[in-house]
Coordinates of C-alpha atoms in Angstrom, one line a residue:
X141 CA -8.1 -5.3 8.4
X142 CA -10.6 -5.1 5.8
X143 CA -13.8 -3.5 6.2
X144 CA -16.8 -4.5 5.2
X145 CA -20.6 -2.5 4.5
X146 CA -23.7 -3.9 3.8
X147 CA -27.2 -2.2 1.9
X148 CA -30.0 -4.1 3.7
X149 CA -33.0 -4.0 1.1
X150 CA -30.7 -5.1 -1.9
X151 CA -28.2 -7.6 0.7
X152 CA -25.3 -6.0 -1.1
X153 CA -22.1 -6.6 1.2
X154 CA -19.2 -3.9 -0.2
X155 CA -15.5 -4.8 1.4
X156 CA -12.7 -2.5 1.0
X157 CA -9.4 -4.1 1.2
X158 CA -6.3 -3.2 3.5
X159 CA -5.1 -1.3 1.1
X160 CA -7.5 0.7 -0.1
X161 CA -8.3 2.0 3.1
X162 CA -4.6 2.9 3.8
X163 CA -5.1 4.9 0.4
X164 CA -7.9 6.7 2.2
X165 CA -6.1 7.3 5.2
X166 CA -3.9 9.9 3.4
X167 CA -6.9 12.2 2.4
X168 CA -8.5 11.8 5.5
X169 CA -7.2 15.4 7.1
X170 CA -6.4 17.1 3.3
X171 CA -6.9 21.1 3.6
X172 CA -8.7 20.4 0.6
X173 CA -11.5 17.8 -0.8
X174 CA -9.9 15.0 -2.6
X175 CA -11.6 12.0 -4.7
X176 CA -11.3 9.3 -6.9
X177 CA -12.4 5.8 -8.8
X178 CA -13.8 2.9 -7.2
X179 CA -12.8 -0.2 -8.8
X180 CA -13.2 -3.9 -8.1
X181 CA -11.2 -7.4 -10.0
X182 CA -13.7 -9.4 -8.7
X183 CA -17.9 -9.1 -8.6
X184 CA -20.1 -11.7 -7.3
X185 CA -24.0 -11.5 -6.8
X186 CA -24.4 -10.1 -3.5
X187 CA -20.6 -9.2 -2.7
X188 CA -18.3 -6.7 -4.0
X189 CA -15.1 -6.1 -3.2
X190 CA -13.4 -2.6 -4.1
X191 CA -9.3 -3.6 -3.8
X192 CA -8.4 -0.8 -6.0
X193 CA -9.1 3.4 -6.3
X194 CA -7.5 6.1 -7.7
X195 CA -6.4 8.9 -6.3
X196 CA -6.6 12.6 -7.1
X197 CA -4.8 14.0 -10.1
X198 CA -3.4 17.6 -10.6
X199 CA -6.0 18.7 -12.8
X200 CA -9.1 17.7 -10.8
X201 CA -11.1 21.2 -9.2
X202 CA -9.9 20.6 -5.3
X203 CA -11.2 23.2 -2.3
X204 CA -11.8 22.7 0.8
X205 CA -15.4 22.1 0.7
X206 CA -15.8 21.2 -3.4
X207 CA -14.1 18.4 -5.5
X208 CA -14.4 17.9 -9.0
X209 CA -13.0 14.7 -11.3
X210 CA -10.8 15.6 -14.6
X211 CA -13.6 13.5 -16.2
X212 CA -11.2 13.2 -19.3
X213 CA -8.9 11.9 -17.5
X214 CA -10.8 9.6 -15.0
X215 CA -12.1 8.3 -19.0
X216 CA -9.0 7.4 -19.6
X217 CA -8.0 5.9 -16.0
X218 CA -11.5 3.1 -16.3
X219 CA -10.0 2.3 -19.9
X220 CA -6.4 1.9 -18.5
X221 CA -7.8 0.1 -15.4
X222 CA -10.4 -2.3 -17.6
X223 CA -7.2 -3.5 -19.6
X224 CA -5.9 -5.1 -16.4
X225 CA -9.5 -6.6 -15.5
X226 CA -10.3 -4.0 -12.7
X227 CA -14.0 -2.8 -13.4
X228 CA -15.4 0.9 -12.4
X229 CA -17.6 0.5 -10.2
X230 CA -17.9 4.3 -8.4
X231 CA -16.5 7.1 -7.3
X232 CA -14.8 8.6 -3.5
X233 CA -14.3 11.7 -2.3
X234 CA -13.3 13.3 1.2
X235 CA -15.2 15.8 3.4
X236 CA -13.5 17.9 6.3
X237 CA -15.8 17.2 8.9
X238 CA -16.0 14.1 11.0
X239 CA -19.0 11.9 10.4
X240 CA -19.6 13.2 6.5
X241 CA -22.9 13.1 5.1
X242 CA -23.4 13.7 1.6
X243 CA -24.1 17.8 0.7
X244 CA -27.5 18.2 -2.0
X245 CA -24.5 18.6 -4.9
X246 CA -23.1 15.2 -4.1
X247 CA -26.7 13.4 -4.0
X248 CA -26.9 14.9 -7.1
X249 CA -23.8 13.8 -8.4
X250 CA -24.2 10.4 -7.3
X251 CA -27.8 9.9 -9.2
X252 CA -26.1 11.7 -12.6
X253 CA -22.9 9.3 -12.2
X254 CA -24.8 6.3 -12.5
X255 CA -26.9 7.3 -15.3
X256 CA -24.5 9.0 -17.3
X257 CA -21.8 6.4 -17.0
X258 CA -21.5 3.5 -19.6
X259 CA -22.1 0.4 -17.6
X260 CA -23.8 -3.3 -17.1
X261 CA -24.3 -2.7 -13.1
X262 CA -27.2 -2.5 -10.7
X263 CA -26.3 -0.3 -8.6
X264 CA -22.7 2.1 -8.3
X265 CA -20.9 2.6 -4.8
X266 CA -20.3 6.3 -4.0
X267 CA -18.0 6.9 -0.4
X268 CA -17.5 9.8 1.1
X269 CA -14.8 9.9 3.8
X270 CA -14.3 12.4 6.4
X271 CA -11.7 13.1 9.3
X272 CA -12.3 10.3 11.2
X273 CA -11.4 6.5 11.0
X274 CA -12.5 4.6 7.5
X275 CA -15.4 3.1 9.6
X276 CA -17.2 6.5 10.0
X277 CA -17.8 6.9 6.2
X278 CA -20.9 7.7 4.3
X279 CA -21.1 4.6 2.2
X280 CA -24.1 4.1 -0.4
X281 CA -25.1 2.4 -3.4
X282 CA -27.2 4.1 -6.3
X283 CA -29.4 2.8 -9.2
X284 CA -29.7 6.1 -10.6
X285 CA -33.1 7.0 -9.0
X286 CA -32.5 6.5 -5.0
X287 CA -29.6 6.6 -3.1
X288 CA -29.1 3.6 -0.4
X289 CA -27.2 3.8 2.5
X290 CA -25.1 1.1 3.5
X291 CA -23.7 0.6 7.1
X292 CA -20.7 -0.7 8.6
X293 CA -20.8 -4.4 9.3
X294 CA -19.0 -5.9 13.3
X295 CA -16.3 -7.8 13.2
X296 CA -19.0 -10.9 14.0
X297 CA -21.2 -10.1 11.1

């Protein structure tokens, strides 16, 4: 079932499709941090939906509390994934603790993403899973200067 989050000064609803959360699932318990691309084939004004990500390569820096992107190669994977109308929209990585929160080096990366990424957006999606179901993320939206936190919509919302 699809999941949905919501940013309540900006109204932004984020959904993450079936299977992108089953793509989660499998770094959910990883001995070391894993992480990704965020990307979306469809953007309207106040929803986004992220229905595709990609997932760690061999060359990315991976510890158990530290991940690091291949940034050529994530380069090349927004090119690849722009050819077949998926746009980058931000980034994922996984924590090994339950309810993750983001550490002072990830709000840091998630300001320096959005500015130093080539882009038309408002604001860039940064997720940070941890051991625990999808719906216990750290979900947030950027604009380069503040870091939003989104939260988890009900099944009625």
């Amino acid at each position: 079932m699809p999941c949905s989050f919501v940013e309540s000064s900006t109204g932004l609803r984020i959904t993450f499709t079936d299977n992108v959360i089953e793509k989660f699932k499998h770094y959910k318990n990883a001995n070391k941090e894993a992480g990704g691309l965020l990307f979306t084939s469809n953007i309207h004004p106040n929803t986004l939906t992220v229905d595709e990500i990609s997932l760690p390569e061999k060359s990315d820096s991976r510890f158990f509390a530290f991940f690091k992107l291949n940034i050529r190669l994530a380069n090349k994977r927004i090119r690849k994934m722009f050819e077949s109308n998926y746009q980058y929209v931000g980034e994922w990585h996984s924590h090994p603790e339950p309810f993750p929160k983001p550490s002072e080096t990830d709000r840091k990366t998630i300001l320096s993403v959005f500015n130093k990424s080539e882009h038309n957006l408002a604001y860039m999606i940064h997720v940070i899973i941890g051991t625990q179901g999808f719906d216990e993320s750290f979900v947030c939206l950027t604009d380069g200067n503040q870091i939003l936190t989104c939260n988890m919509l009900s099944d009625k919302d």
